[in-house]
mmCIF file with all atom_site columns, C-alpha atoms in Angstrom:
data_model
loop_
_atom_site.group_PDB
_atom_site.id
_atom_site.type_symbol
_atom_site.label_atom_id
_atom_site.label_alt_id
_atom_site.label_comp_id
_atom_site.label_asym_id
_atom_site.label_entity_id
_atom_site.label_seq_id
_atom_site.pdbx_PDB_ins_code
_atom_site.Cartn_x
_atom_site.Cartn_y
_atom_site.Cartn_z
_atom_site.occupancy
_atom_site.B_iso_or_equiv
_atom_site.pdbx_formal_charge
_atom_site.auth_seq_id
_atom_site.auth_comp_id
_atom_site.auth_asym_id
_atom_site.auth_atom_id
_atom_site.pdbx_PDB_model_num
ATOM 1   C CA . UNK H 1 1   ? 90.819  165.051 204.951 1.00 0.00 ? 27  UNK H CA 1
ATOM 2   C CA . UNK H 1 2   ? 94.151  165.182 203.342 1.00 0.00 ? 28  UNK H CA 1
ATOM 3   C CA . UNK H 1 3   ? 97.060  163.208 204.968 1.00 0.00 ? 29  UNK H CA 1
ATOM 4   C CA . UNK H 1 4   ? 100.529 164.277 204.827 1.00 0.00 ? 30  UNK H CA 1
ATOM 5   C CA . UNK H 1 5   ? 101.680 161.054 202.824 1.00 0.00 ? 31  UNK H CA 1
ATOM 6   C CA . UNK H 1 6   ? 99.460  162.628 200.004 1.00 0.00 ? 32  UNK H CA 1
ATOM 7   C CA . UNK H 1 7   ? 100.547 166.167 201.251 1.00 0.00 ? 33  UNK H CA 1
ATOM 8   C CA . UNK H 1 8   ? 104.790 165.108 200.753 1.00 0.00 ? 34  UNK H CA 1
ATOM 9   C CA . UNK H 1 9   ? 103.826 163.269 197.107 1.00 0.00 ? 35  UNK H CA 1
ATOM 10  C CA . UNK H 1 10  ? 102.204 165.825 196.094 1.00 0.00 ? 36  UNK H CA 1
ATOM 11  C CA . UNK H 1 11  ? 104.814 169.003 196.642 1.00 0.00 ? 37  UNK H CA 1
ATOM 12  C CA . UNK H 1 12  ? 107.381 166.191 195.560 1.00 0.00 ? 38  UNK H CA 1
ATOM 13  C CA . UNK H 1 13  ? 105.985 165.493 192.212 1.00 0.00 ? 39  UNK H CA 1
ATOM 14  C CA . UNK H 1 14  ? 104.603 169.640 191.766 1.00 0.00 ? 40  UNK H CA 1
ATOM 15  C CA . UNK H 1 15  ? 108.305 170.977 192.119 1.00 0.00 ? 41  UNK H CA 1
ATOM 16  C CA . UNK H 1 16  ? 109.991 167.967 189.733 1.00 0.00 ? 42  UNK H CA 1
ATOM 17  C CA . UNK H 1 17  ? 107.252 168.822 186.978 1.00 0.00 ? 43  UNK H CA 1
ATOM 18  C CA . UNK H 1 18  ? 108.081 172.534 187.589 1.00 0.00 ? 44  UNK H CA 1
ATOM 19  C CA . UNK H 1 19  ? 111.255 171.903 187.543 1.00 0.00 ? 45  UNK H CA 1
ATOM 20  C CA . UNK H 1 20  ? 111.436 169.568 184.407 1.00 0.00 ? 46  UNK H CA 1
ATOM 21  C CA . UNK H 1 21  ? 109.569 172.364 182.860 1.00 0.00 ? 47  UNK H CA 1
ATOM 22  C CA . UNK H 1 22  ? 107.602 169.843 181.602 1.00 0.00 ? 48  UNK H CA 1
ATOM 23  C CA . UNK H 1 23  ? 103.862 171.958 181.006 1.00 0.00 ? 49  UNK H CA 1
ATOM 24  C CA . UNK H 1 24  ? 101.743 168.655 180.843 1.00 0.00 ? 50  UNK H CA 1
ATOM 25  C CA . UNK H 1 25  ? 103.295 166.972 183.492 1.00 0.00 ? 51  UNK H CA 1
ATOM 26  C CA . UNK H 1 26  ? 102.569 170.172 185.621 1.00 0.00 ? 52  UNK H CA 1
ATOM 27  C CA . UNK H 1 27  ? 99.123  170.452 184.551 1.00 0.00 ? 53  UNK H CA 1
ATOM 28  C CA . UNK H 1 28  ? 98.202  167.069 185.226 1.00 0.00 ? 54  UNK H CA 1
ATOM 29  C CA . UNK H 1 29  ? 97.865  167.610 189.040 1.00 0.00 ? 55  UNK H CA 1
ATOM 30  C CA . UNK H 1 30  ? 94.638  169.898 188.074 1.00 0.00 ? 56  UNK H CA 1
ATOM 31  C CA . UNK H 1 31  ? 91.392  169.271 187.390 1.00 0.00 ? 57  UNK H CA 1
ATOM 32  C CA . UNK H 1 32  ? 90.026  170.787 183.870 1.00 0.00 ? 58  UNK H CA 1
ATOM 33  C CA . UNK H 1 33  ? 87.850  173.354 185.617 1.00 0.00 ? 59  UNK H CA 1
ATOM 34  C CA . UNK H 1 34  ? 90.539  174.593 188.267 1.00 0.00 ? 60  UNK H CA 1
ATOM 35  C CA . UNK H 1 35  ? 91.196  178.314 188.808 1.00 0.00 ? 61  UNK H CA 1
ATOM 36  C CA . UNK H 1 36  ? 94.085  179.781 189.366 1.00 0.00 ? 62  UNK H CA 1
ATOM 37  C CA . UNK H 1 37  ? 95.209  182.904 191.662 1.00 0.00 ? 63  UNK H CA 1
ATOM 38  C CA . UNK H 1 38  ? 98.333  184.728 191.670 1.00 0.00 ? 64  UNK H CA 1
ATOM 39  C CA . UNK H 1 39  ? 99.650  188.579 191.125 1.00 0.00 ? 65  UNK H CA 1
ATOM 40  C CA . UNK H 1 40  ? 102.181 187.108 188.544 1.00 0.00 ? 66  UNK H CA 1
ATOM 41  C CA . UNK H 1 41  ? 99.050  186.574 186.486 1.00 0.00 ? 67  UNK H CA 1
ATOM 42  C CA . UNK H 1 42  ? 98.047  190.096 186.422 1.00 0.00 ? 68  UNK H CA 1
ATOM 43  C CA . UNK H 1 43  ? 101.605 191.113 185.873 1.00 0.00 ? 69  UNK H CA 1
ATOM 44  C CA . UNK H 1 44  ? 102.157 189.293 182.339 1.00 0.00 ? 70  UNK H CA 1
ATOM 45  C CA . UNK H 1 45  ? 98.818  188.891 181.264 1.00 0.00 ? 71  UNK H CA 1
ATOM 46  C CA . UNK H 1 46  ? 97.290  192.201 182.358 1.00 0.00 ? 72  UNK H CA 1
ATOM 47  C CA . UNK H 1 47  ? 94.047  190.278 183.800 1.00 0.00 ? 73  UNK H CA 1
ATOM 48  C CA . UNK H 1 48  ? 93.132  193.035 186.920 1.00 0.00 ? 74  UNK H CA 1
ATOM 49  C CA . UNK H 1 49  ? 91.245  189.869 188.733 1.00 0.00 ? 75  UNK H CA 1
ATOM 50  C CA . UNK H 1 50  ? 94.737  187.958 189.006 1.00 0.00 ? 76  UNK H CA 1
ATOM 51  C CA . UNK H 1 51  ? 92.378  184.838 188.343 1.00 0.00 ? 77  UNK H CA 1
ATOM 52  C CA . UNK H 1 52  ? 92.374  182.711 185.511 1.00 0.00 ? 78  UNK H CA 1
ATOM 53  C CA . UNK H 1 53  ? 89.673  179.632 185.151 1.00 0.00 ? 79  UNK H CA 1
ATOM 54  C CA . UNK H 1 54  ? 90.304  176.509 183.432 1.00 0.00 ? 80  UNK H CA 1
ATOM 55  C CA . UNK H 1 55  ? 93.264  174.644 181.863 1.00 0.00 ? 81  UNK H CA 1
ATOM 56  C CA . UNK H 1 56  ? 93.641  176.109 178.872 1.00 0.00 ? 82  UNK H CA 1
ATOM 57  C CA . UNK H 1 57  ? 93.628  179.991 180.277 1.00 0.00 ? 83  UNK H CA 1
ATOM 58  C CA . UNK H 1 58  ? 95.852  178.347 182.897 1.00 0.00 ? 84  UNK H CA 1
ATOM 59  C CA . UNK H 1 59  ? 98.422  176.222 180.628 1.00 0.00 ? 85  UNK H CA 1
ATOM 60  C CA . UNK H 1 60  ? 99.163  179.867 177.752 1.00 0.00 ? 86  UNK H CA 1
ATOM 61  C CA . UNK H 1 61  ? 99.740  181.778 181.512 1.00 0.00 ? 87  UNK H CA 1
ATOM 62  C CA . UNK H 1 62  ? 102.058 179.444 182.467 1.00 0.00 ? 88  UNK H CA 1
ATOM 63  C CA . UNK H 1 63  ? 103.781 178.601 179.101 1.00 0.00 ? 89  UNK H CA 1
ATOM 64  C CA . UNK H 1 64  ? 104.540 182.381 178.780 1.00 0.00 ? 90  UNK H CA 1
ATOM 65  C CA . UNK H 1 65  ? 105.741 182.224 182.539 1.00 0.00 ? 91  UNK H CA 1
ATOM 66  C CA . UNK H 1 66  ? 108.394 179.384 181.709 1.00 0.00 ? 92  UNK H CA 1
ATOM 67  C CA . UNK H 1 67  ? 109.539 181.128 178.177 1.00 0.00 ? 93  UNK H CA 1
ATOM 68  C CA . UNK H 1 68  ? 110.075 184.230 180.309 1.00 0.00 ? 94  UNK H CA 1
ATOM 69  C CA . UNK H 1 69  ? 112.030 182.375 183.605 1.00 0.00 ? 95  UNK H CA 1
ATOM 70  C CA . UNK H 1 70  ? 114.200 179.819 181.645 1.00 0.00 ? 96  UNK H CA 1
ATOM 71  C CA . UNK H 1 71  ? 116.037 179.469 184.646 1.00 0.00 ? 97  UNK H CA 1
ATOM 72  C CA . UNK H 1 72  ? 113.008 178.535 186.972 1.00 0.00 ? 98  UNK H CA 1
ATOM 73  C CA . UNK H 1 73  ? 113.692 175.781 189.742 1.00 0.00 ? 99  UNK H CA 1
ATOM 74  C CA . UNK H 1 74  ? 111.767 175.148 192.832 1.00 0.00 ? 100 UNK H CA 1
ATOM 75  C CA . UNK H 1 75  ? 113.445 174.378 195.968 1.00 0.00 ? 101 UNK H CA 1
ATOM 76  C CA . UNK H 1 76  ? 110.630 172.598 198.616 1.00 0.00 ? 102 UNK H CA 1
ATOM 77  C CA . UNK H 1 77  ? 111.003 174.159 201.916 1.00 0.00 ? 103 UNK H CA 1
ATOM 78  C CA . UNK H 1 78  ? 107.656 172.685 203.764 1.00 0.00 ? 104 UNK H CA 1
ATOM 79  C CA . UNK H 1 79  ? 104.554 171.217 202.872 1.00 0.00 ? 105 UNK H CA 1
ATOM 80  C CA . UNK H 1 80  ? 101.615 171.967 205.310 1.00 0.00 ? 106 UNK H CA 1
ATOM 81  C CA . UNK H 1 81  ? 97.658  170.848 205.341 1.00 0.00 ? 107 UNK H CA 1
ATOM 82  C CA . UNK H 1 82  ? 94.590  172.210 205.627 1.00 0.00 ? 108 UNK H CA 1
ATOM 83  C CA . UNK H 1 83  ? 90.752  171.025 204.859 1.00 0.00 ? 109 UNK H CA 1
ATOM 84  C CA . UNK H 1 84  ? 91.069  169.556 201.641 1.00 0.00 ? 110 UNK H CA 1
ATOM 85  C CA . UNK H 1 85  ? 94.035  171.657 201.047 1.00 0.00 ? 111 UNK H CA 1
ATOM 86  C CA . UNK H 1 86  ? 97.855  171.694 201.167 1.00 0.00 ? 112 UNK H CA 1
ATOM 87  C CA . UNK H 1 87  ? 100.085 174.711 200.738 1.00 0.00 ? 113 UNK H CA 1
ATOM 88  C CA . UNK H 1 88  ? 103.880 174.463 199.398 1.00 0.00 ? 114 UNK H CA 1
ATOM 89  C CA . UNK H 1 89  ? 106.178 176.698 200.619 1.00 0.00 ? 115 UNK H CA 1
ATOM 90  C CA . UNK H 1 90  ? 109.120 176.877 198.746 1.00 0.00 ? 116 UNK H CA 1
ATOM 91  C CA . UNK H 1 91  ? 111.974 179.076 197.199 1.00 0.00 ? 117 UNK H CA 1
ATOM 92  C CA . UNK H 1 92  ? 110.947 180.423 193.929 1.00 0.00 ? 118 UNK H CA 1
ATOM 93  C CA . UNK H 1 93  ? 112.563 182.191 190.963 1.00 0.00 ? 119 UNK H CA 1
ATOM 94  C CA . UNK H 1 94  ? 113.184 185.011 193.676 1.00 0.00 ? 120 UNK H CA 1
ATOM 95  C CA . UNK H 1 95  ? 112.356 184.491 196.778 1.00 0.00 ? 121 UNK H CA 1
ATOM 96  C CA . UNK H 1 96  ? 110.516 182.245 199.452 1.00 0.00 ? 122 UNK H CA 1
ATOM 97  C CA . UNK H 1 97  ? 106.774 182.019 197.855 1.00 0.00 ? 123 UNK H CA 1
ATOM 98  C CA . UNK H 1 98  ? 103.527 179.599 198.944 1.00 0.00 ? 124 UNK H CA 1
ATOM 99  C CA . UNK H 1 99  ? 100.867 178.175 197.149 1.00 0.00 ? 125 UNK H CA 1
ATOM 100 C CA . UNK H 1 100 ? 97.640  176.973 198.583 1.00 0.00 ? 126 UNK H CA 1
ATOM 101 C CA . UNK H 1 101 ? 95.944  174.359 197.072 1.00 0.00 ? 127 UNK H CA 1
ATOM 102 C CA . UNK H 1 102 ? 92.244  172.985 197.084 1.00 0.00 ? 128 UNK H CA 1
ATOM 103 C CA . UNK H 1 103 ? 91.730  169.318 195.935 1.00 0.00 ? 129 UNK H CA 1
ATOM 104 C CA . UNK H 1 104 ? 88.864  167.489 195.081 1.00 0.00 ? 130 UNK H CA 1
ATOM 105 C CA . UNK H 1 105 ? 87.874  163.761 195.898 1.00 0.00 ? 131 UNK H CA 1
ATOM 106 C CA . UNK H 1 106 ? 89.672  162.748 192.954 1.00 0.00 ? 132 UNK H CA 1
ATOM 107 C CA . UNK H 1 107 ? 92.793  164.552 194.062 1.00 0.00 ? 133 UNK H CA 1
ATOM 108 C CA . UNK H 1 108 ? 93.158  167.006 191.644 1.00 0.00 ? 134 UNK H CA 1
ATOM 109 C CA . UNK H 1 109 ? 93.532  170.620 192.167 1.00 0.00 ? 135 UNK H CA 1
ATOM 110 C CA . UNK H 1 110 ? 90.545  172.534 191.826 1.00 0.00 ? 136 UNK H CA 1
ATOM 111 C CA . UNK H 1 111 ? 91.884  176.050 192.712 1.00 0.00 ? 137 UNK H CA 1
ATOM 112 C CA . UNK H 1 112 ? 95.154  177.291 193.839 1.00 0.00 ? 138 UNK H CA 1
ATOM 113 C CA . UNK H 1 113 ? 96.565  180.866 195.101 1.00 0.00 ? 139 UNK H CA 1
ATOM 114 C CA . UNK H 1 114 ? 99.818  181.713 194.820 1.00 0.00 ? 140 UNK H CA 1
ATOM 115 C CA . UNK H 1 115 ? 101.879 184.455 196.831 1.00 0.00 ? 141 UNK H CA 1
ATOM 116 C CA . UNK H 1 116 ? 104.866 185.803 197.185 1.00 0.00 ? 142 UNK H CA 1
ATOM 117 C CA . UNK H 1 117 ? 107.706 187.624 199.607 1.00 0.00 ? 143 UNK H CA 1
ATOM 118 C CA . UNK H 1 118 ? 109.072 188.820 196.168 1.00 0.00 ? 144 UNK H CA 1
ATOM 119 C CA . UNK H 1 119 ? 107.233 189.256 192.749 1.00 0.00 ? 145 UNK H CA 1
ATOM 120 C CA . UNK H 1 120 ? 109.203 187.807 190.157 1.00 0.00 ? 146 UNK H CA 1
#
């Protein structure tokens, strides 16, 4: 079970990469298998599932993403645990959003889902 200690780091360290725009800082909170969930994916990369599987689908998705939103920042509103999971819920590019994410013993992120109030 998770603790929130881990749970705080974690969103802590998530928004700064995101923020920082820094791709392999972001990416290094996720295992290489991970998948990823989240109706922006359909939106710019036309994949009908909304699910992408692995770090390298994962890392062109969100390369595109921060080429399109140059003016991304992440603004932590709460950080809340589960089983093995915490979900962020923040203010995004344009609007409140959450992500749910799914760690294994290591503490990397094996899958995440992402949703918004507002697509971007």
């Amino acid at each position: 079970m998770l603790d929130q200690a881990f749970a705080d780091y974690f969103a802590s360290e998530w928004v700064a990469a995101w923020n920082a725009h820094n791709l392999d800082r972001i990416l290094a909170h996720y295992s290489d298998d991970f998948e990823m969930t989240s109706p922006i994916i359909n939106k710019l990369t036309g994949v009908a599932s909304g699910t992408l599987s692995g770090k390298t689908a994962v890392a062109a998705y969100w390369a595109k993403a921060l080429t399109l939103y140059p003016g991304l920042h992440f603004e932590l509103i709460n950080t809340l645990i589960g089983v093995n999971s915490i979900c962020i819920y923040y203010q995004g590019v344009s609007g409140f959003a959450a992500e749910v994410f799914y760690f294994n013993t290591a503490g990397k992120v094996v899958k995440a889902c992402a949703h918004y109030r507002v697509l971007p």
